[in-house]
Amino acid sequence: MEVCNCIEPQWPADELLMKYQYISDFFIAIAYFSIPLELIYFVKKSAVFPYRWVLVQFGAFIVLCGATHLINLWTFTTHSRTVALVMTTAKVLTAVVSCATALMLVHIIPDLLSVKTRELFLKNKAAELDREMGLIRTQEETGRHVRMLTHEIRSTLDRHTILKTTLVELGRTLALEECALWMPTRTGLELQLSYTLRQQHPVEYTVPIQLPVINQVFGTSRAVKISPNSPVARLRPVSGKYMLGEVVAVRVPLLHLSNFQINDWPELSTKRYALMVLMLPSDSARQWHVHELELVEVVADQVAVALSHAAILEESMRARDLLMEQNVALDLARREAETAIRARNDFLAVMNHEMRTPMHAIIALSSLLQETELTPEQRLMVETILKSSNLLATLMNDVLDLSRLEDGSLQLELGTFNLHNLFREVLNLIKPIAVVKKLPITLNLAPDLPEFVVGDEKRLMQIILNIVGNAVKFSKQGSISVTALVTKSDTRAPDFFVVPTGSHFYLRVKVKDLGAGINPQDIPKLFTKFAQTQSLATRSSGGSGLGLAISKRFVNLMEGNIWIESDGLGKGCTAIFDVKLGISNESKQSCIPKIPANPRHANFSGLKVLVMDENGVSRMVTKGLLVHLGCEVTTVSSSEECLRVVCHEHKVVFMDVCMPGVENYQTALRIHEKFTKRHQRPLLVALTGNTDKSTKEKCMSFGLDGVLLKPVSLDNMRNVLSDLLEHRVLYEAM
Amino acid sequence: MDTLVAQLQRQLRDYTISLYHQGFLDDQFTELKKLQDECSPDFVAEVVSLFFEDCEKLISNMARALDQTGNVDFKLVGSSVHQLKGSSSSVGAKRVKGLCITFKECCDSQNFGGCVRCLQQVDIEYKSLKAKLQDLFNLEQQIVQAGGRIPQVDI
């Protein structure tokens, strides 16, 4: 043992202490050797350990430390130099390795620490994801519940089933204790408990609608937590001390059909809500979760829609039932009407035949009787019989015709006929009566009136005969004028210009009389059947009052119009009708020699003319001329009278200027003065015996429009008038 | 074998033609006939009778005027003649009209003798025409009464 410079005094080696040191060293060595073994074993076991060589280093370090302690065992007793050498080597190695390890650890420990933090971070993330997964799963489940509920609710259109199913399903999904639905009463002032989940027959329990808690729930579309003690939530008698579960209430809008507009979803303007109350089980300490509240709100909306669908369906079913009923009723009515018409037609047909046969017999035999030898009284009697039976026959025909017309079963018999002849024939038929009554009849046919037309000749004649006959019947004096012309379709204004379309044209016939006239108020009644506007005075004219009605029907069949104008009682009346006729394109066979062609043969019907002539005879002749041409002639015999009488209605004034002097010419000037507007002034024509130039010049200078040489022939006058009316001036007819 | 109607009709035709040929009537009378139809069946008769009345009146006026010897109002006579001329030309009384023209000239030249002569002639003339036309109308009447139609006479 070397001498050392220890501070403490040396003590001799104690036996006991030596022993303990010896043992401790031994155990240390063992531990030091076993630790690396353990390390190796566990590292081998784990797959991941990044720092193997560190482990090796650490193992070496420990092994050497153990070796050192082991070798220490031999140093307690006296030992040889070899042992000391080994000991020294071991210690040196240990020192090197431990220093290296210490240095290494400086690098390694931060890494190891960071690994730990990353591990922690990942763990947190995993926990978060777990949470989110849980949420999603809950939501998905909620959605599934809603879909299922909706499906259940919408699978039926019956109101009760809908509501019951809602409650049941909600109760099941959310595991509710109680679920109730309060519906508003008819008055809207109370809510009535209509459906509950658990109670089979809910008591008729109502609460006023104006409770604050109810207003609160109705005020929002969300589910609202309410107190379990509120009147709507207290459905069962509270018994026991258990804590009532949380209660949630939500409004269910009750929509009407009228709320569904095409363009905007109803904005809950109905203000009619039902109340759904949901109660969690008491004593469960469960709370309403957000997703459950959402579920409840969605269900409430779905219920509202389902209810409205049910309501719509009810409405449409009701409407359909109603329509079916109406249909049935209409069908019945139609069949009845058909039966009635058929019965009437049968009756008419039978009666017609049955009535006509005896009628014919009576008429025929009476006619025959007339031919035989009879005393005057007998003859009178037979004539009366004949007249009456003819009247009766006409009446029957009329009635039959009218009923057939109304049916629409009357068809026009179209054929080609001569229109001009038709008019002449009618006039020939009427003339005898007219002559007896001293009523001059004039016929004016427009020059462009087609001669051969297609239509129902018989019926057209019937119409014209009826109208003209009426005119004759109801006139005591005056003249009757019949005018026929072609008119544009559908105009009521008299129109002398022709536009026939294609193969059809509209014939207008005007029958004007100056007879009794008709009160304008009675005009609409004229065309109704069996109505006759007659005073006692005209009662004698007979007739059934059907004439005009039948004529109107015929005119309508011919796609035309018929109307009557009258200025009042005593002022005569004009009957006008239009009918549609076809134009025949057969070659014209003129049965009557036509008037030698005068292409400008105009219509003078109704042309108002004034004739001034001092000579009575020539006045009369001129008037006769003009009347023959169809004009309406007024005669005066002096200038003063002429000026007094002349008015804007007179289209032409014929003035005789044969008298020497200029007074008559002055009249012309005065007429010019009287009518300042040119179109109102009548045309002035001078009638004179002189044809020399001076007369002509004189006339022109006094403003006369024309000069005529007396005496005027008919053709001359006609030409002159048409020239005059066309050109408004005439200085050639000399 | 002629029926009565046919006979009468032929007579009428002949007579009418003779009147025209003898110058009693002219075309104007034909025109007058044209104006007679069913509406005014007596037109000619009325006009003619009016004419004769006129004649009478005018002739008496003229006679009176011409009687004022020494103080003849030729203007008055002239105007009456003018009237008569107009009337006769309107009616177709050819001869009367012709006489009126001559008469007018006499008046214009204030030929008293001429006027008187013309007046006389006019008087005779119109009376004879009146008689003849009366015959004509009688014939027509007879035809109508016999059931026939008055024929249209084309000159």
mmCIF file with all atom_site columns, N, CA and C in Angstrom, chain A residues 223-264:
data_model
loop_
_atom_site.group_PDB
_atom_site.id
_atom_site.type_symbol
_atom_site.label_atom_id
_atom_site.label_alt_id
_atom_site.label_comp_id
_atom_site.label_asym_id
_atom_site.label_entity_id
_atom_site.label_seq_id
_atom_site.pdbx_PDB_ins_code
_atom_site.Cartn_x
_atom_site.Cartn_y
_atom_site.Cartn_z
_atom_site.occupancy
_atom_site.B_iso_or_equiv
_atom_site.pdbx_formal_charge
_atom_site.auth_seq_id
_atom_site.auth_comp_id
_atom_site.auth_asym_id
_atom_site.auth_atom_id
_atom_site.pdbx_PDB_model_num
ATOM 1   N N  . ALA A 1 223 ? -88.346  24.370 -31.203 1.00 0.00 ? 223 ALA A N  1
ATOM 2   C CA . ALA A 1 223 ? -88.892  23.666 -30.033 1.00 0.00 ? 223 ALA A CA 1
ATOM 3   C C  . ALA A 1 223 ? -88.457  24.414 -28.782 1.00 0.00 ? 223 ALA A C  1
ATOM 4   N N  . VAL A 1 224 ? -89.393  24.603 -27.926 1.00 0.00 ? 224 VAL A N  1
ATOM 5   C CA . VAL A 1 224 ? -89.132  25.433 -26.746 1.00 0.00 ? 224 VAL A CA 1
ATOM 6   C C  . VAL A 1 224 ? -89.277  24.578 -25.499 1.00 0.00 ? 224 VAL A C  1
ATOM 7   N N  . LYS A 1 225 ? -88.318  24.746 -24.612 1.00 0.00 ? 225 LYS A N  1
ATOM 8   C CA . LYS A 1 225 ? -88.432  24.005 -23.349 1.00 0.00 ? 225 LYS A CA 1
ATOM 9   C C  . LYS A 1 225 ? -89.419  24.743 -22.453 1.00 0.00 ? 225 LYS A C  1
ATOM 10  N N  . ILE A 1 226 ? -90.353  23.992 -21.953 1.00 0.00 ? 226 ILE A N  1
ATOM 11  C CA . ILE A 1 226 ? -91.309  24.651 -21.062 1.00 0.00 ? 226 ILE A CA 1
ATOM 12  C C  . ILE A 1 226 ? -91.303  23.955 -19.714 1.00 0.00 ? 226 ILE A C  1
ATOM 13  N N  . SER A 1 227 ? -91.924  24.632 -18.774 1.00 0.00 ? 227 SER A N  1
ATOM 14  C CA . SER A 1 227 ? -91.922  24.073 -17.412 1.00 0.00 ? 227 SER A CA 1
ATOM 15  C C  . SER A 1 227 ? -92.887  22.903 -17.337 1.00 0.00 ? 227 SER A C  1
ATOM 16  N N  . PRO A 1 228 ? -92.516  21.846 -16.636 1.00 0.00 ? 228 PRO A N  1
ATOM 17  C CA . PRO A 1 228 ? -93.400  20.695 -16.534 1.00 0.00 ? 228 PRO A CA 1
ATOM 18  C C  . PRO A 1 228 ? -94.679  20.999 -15.781 1.00 0.00 ? 228 PRO A C  1
ATOM 19  N N  . ASN A 1 229 ? -94.707  22.155 -15.132 1.00 0.00 ? 229 ASN A N  1
ATOM 20  C CA . ASN A 1 229 ? -95.899  22.485 -14.358 1.00 0.00 ? 229 ASN A CA 1
ATOM 21  C C  . ASN A 1 229 ? -96.894  23.327 -15.125 1.00 0.00 ? 229 ASN A C  1
ATOM 22  N N  . SER A 1 230 ? -96.568  23.679 -16.348 1.00 0.00 ? 230 SER A N  1
ATOM 23  C CA . SER A 1 230 ? -97.520  24.508 -17.101 1.00 0.00 ? 230 SER A CA 1
ATOM 24  C C  . SER A 1 230 ? -98.740  23.679 -17.454 1.00 0.00 ? 230 SER A C  1
ATOM 25  N N  . PRO A 1 231 ? -99.849  24.343 -17.659 1.00 0.00 ? 231 PRO A N  1
ATOM 26  C CA . PRO A 1 231 ? -101.099 23.604 -17.843 1.00 0.00 ? 231 PRO A CA 1
ATOM 27  C C  . PRO A 1 231 ? -101.074 22.638 -19.037 1.00 0.00 ? 231 PRO A C  1
ATOM 28  N N  . VAL A 1 232 ? -100.291 22.969 -20.067 1.00 0.00 ? 232 VAL A N  1
ATOM 29  C CA . VAL A 1 232 ? -100.308 22.067 -21.217 1.00 0.00 ? 232 VAL A CA 1
ATOM 30  C C  . VAL A 1 232 ? -99.507  20.804 -20.939 1.00 0.00 ? 232 VAL A C  1
ATOM 31  N N  . ALA A 1 233 ? -98.637  20.895 -19.950 1.00 0.00 ? 233 ALA A N  1
ATOM 32  C CA . ALA A 1 233 ? -97.781  19.739 -19.715 1.00 0.00 ? 233 ALA A CA 1
ATOM 33  C C  . ALA A 1 233 ? -98.341  18.836 -18.617 1.00 0.00 ? 233 ALA A C  1
ATOM 34  N N  . ARG A 1 234 ? -99.323  19.378 -17.941 1.00 0.00 ? 234 ARG A N  1
ATOM 35  C CA . ARG A 1 234 ? -99.839  18.574 -16.833 1.00 0.00 ? 234 ARG A CA 1
ATOM 36  C C  . ARG A 1 234 ? -100.969 17.703 -17.316 1.00 0.00 ? 234 ARG A C  1
ATOM 37  N N  . LEU A 1 235 ? -100.572 16.564 -17.788 1.00 0.00 ? 235 LEU A N  1
ATOM 38  C CA . LEU A 1 235 ? -101.586 15.722 -18.394 1.00 0.00 ? 235 LEU A CA 1
ATOM 39  C C  . LEU A 1 235 ? -102.072 14.651 -17.443 1.00 0.00 ? 235 LEU A C  1
ATOM 40  N N  . ARG A 1 236 ? -101.245 14.302 -16.547 1.00 0.00 ? 236 ARG A N  1
ATOM 41  C CA . ARG A 1 236 ? -101.670 13.274 -15.597 1.00 0.00 ? 236 ARG A CA 1
ATOM 42  C C  . ARG A 1 236 ? -101.614 13.850 -14.206 1.00 0.00 ? 236 ARG A C  1
ATOM 43  N N  . PRO A 1 237 ? -102.458 13.357 -13.407 1.00 0.00 ? 237 PRO A N  1
ATOM 44  C CA . PRO A 1 237 ? -102.402 13.882 -12.022 1.00 0.00 ? 237 PRO A CA 1
ATOM 45  C C  . PRO A 1 237 ? -101.027 13.605 -11.427 1.00 0.00 ? 237 PRO A C  1
ATOM 46  N N  . VAL A 1 238 ? -100.455 14.671 -10.899 1.00 0.00 ? 238 VAL A N  1
ATOM 47  C CA . VAL A 1 238 ? -99.106  14.526 -10.342 1.00 0.00 ? 238 VAL A CA 1
ATOM 48  C C  . VAL A 1 238 ? -99.169  13.719 -9.060  1.00 0.00 ? 238 VAL A C  1
ATOM 49  N N  . SER A 1 239 ? -98.515  12.635 -9.083  1.00 0.00 ? 239 SER A N  1
ATOM 50  C CA . SER A 1 239 ? -98.510  11.805 -7.857  1.00 0.00 ? 239 SER A CA 1
ATOM 51  C C  . SER A 1 239 ? -97.086  11.467 -7.520  1.00 0.00 ? 239 SER A C  1
ATOM 52  N N  . GLY A 1 240 ? -96.821  11.412 -6.308  1.00 0.00 ? 240 GLY A N  1
ATOM 53  C CA . GLY A 1 240 ? -95.475  11.043 -5.893  1.00 0.00 ? 240 GLY A CA 1
ATOM 54  C C  . GLY A 1 240 ? -94.538  12.227 -5.921  1.00 0.00 ? 240 GLY A C  1
ATOM 55  N N  . LYS A 1 241 ? -93.401  11.987 -5.432  1.00 0.00 ? 241 LYS A N  1
ATOM 56  C CA . LYS A 1 241 ? -92.472  13.115 -5.332  1.00 0.00 ? 241 LYS A CA 1
ATOM 57  C C  . LYS A 1 241 ? -91.421  13.045 -6.419  1.00 0.00 ? 241 LYS A C  1
ATOM 58  N N  . TYR A 1 242 ? -91.616  12.184 -7.378  1.00 0.00 ? 242 TYR A N  1
ATOM 59  C CA . TYR A 1 242 ? -90.528  12.072 -8.351  1.00 0.00 ? 242 TYR A CA 1
ATOM 60  C C  . TYR A 1 242 ? -90.483  13.320 -9.213  1.00 0.00 ? 242 TYR A C  1
ATOM 61  N N  . MET A 1 243 ? -89.316  13.524 -9.681  1.00 0.00 ? 243 MET A N  1
ATOM 62  C CA . MET A 1 243 ? -89.075  14.734 -10.455 1.00 0.00 ? 243 MET A CA 1
ATOM 63  C C  . MET A 1 243 ? -89.586  14.546 -11.853 1.00 0.00 ? 243 MET A C  1
ATOM 64  N N  . LEU A 1 244 ? -90.322  15.473 -12.306 1.00 0.00 ? 244 LEU A N  1
ATOM 65  C CA . LEU A 1 244 ? -90.854  15.371 -13.659 1.00 0.00 ? 244 LEU A CA 1
ATOM 66  C C  . LEU A 1 244 ? -89.752  15.608 -14.677 1.00 0.00 ? 244 LEU A C  1
ATOM 67  N N  . GLY A 1 245 ? -89.823  14.873 -15.726 1.00 0.00 ? 245 GLY A N  1
ATOM 68  C CA . GLY A 1 245 ? -88.813  15.037 -16.774 1.00 0.00 ? 245 GLY A CA 1
ATOM 69  C C  . GLY A 1 245 ? -88.997  16.357 -17.511 1.00 0.00 ? 245 GLY A C  1
ATOM 70  N N  . GLU A 1 246 ? -88.011  16.740 -18.239 1.00 0.00 ? 246 GLU A N  1
ATOM 71  C CA . GLU A 1 246 ? -88.071  18.003 -18.990 1.00 0.00 ? 246 GLU A CA 1
ATOM 72  C C  . GLU A 1 246 ? -89.117  17.910 -20.075 1.00 0.00 ? 246 GLU A C  1
ATOM 73  N N  . VAL A 1 247 ? -89.723  19.025 -20.319 1.00 0.00 ? 247 VAL A N  1
ATOM 74  C CA . VAL A 1 247 ? -90.818  19.059 -21.305 1.00 0.00 ? 247 VAL A CA 1
ATOM 75  C C  . VAL A 1 247 ? -90.454  20.050 -22.412 1.00 0.00 ? 247 VAL A C  1
ATOM 76  N N  . VAL A 1 248 ? -90.767  19.626 -23.578 1.00 0.00 ? 248 VAL A N  1
ATOM 77  C CA . VAL A 1 248 ? -90.509  20.495 -24.743 1.00 0.00 ? 248 VAL A CA 1
ATOM 78  C C  . VAL A 1 248 ? -91.818  20.629 -25.522 1.00 0.00 ? 248 VAL A C  1
ATOM 79  N N  . ALA A 1 249 ? -92.060  21.839 -26.008 1.00 0.00 ? 249 ALA A N  1
ATOM 80  C CA . ALA A 1 249 ? -93.271  22.037 -26.816 1.00 0.00 ? 249 ALA A CA 1
ATOM 81  C C  . ALA A 1 249 ? -92.884  22.677 -28.144 1.00 0.00 ? 249 ALA A C  1
ATOM 82  N N  . VAL A 1 250 ? -93.620  22.298 -29.182 1.00 0.00 ? 250 VAL A N  1
ATOM 83  C CA . VAL A 1 250 ? -93.339  22.870 -30.498 1.00 0.00 ? 250 VAL A CA 1
ATOM 84  C C  . VAL A 1 250 ? -94.671  23.140 -31.202 1.00 0.00 ? 250 VAL A C  1
ATOM 85  N N  . ARG A 1 251 ? -94.715  24.146 -32.081 1.00 0.00 ? 251 ARG A N  1
ATOM 86  C CA . ARG A 1 251 ? -95.963  24.458 -32.771 1.00 0.00 ? 251 ARG A CA 1
ATOM 87  C C  . ARG A 1 251 ? -96.018  23.692 -34.101 1.00 0.00 ? 251 ARG A C  1
ATOM 88  N N  . VAL A 1 252 ? -97.230  23.323 -34.434 1.00 0.00 ? 252 VAL A N  1
ATOM 89  C CA . VAL A 1 252 ? -97.458  22.630 -35.703 1.00 0.00 ? 252 VAL A CA 1
ATOM 90  C C  . VAL A 1 252 ? -98.408  23.502 -36.528 1.00 0.00 ? 252 VAL A C  1
ATOM 91  N N  . PRO A 1 253 ? -97.931  24.113 -37.589 1.00 0.00 ? 253 PRO A N  1
ATOM 92  C CA . PRO A 1 253 ? -98.840  24.967 -38.354 1.00 0.00 ? 253 PRO A CA 1
ATOM 93  C C  . PRO A 1 253 ? -99.901  24.136 -39.072 1.00 0.00 ? 253 PRO A C  1
ATOM 94  N N  . LEU A 1 254 ? -101.138 24.635 -39.023 1.00 0.00 ? 254 LEU A N  1
ATOM 95  C CA . LEU A 1 254 ? -102.230 23.982 -39.741 1.00 0.00 ? 254 LEU A CA 1
ATOM 96  C C  . LEU A 1 254 ? -102.488 24.802 -40.996 1.00 0.00 ? 254 LEU A C  1
ATOM 97  N N  . LEU A 1 255 ? -102.097 24.237 -42.105 1.00 0.00 ? 255 LEU A N  1
ATOM 98  C CA . LEU A 1 255 ? -102.181 25.008 -43.347 1.00 0.00 ? 255 LEU A CA 1
ATOM 99  C C  . LEU A 1 255 ? -103.463 24.695 -44.086 1.00 0.00 ? 255 LEU A C  1
ATOM 100 N N  . HIS A 1 256 ? -103.980 25.721 -44.782 1.00 0.00 ? 256 HIS A N  1
ATOM 101 C CA . HIS A 1 256 ? -105.174 25.516 -45.611 1.00 0.00 ? 256 HIS A CA 1
ATOM 102 C C  . HIS A 1 256 ? -104.777 25.436 -47.056 1.00 0.00 ? 256 HIS A C  1
ATOM 103 N N  . LEU A 1 257 ? -105.668 24.926 -47.840 1.00 0.00 ? 257 LEU A N  1
ATOM 104 C CA . LEU A 1 257 ? -105.456 24.826 -49.290 1.00 0.00 ? 257 LEU A CA 1
ATOM 105 C C  . LEU A 1 257 ? -105.094 26.171 -49.878 1.00 0.00 ? 257 LEU A C  1
ATOM 106 N N  . SER A 1 258 ? -105.756 27.220 -49.370 1.00 0.00 ? 258 SER A N  1
ATOM 107 C CA . SER A 1 258 ? -105.532 28.533 -49.951 1.00 0.00 ? 258 SER A CA 1
ATOM 108 C C  . SER A 1 258 ? -104.150 29.069 -49.645 1.00 0.00 ? 258 SER A C  1
ATOM 109 N N  . ASN A 1 259 ? -103.420 28.404 -48.728 1.00 0.00 ? 259 ASN A N  1
ATOM 110 C CA . ASN A 1 259 ? -102.106 28.940 -48.415 1.00 0.00 ? 259 ASN A CA 1
ATOM 111 C C  . ASN A 1 259 ? -101.059 28.559 -49.451 1.00 0.00 ? 259 ASN A C  1
ATOM 112 N N  . PHE A 1 260 ? -101.396 27.562 -50.277 1.00 0.00 ? 260 PHE A N  1
ATOM 113 C CA . PHE A 1 260 ? -100.360 27.109 -51.188 1.00 0.00 ? 260 PHE A CA 1
ATOM 114 C C  . PHE A 1 260 ? -100.422 27.902 -52.479 1.00 0.00 ? 260 PHE A C  1
ATOM 115 N N  . GLN A 1 261 ? -99.660  28.979 -52.536 1.00 0.00 ? 261 GLN A N  1
ATOM 116 C CA . GLN A 1 261 ? -99.558  29.739 -53.771 1.00 0.00 ? 261 GLN A CA 1
ATOM 117 C C  . GLN A 1 261 ? -98.488  29.094 -54.629 1.00 0.00 ? 261 GLN A C  1
ATOM 118 N N  . ILE A 1 262 ? -98.556  29.384 -55.925 1.00 0.00 ? 262 ILE A N  1
ATOM 119 C CA . ILE A 1 262 ? -97.582  28.779 -56.818 1.00 0.00 ? 262 ILE A CA 1
ATOM 120 C C  . ILE A 1 262 ? -96.197  29.351 -56.531 1.00 0.00 ? 262 ILE A C  1
ATOM 121 N N  . ASN A 1 263 ? -96.147  30.630 -56.276 1.00 0.00 ? 263 ASN A N  1
ATOM 122 C CA . ASN A 1 263 ? -94.836  31.277 -56.292 1.00 0.00 ? 263 ASN A CA 1
ATOM 123 C C  . ASN A 1 263 ? -94.182  31.425 -54.935 1.00 0.00 ? 263 ASN A C  1
ATOM 124 N N  . ASP A 1 264 ? -94.979  31.451 -53.889 1.00 0.00 ? 264 ASP A N  1
ATOM 125 C CA . ASP A 1 264 ? -94.285  31.585 -52.608 1.00 0.00 ? 264 ASP A CA 1
ATOM 126 C C  . ASP A 1 264 ? -94.800  30.569 -51.620 1.00 0.00 ? 264 ASP A C  1
#
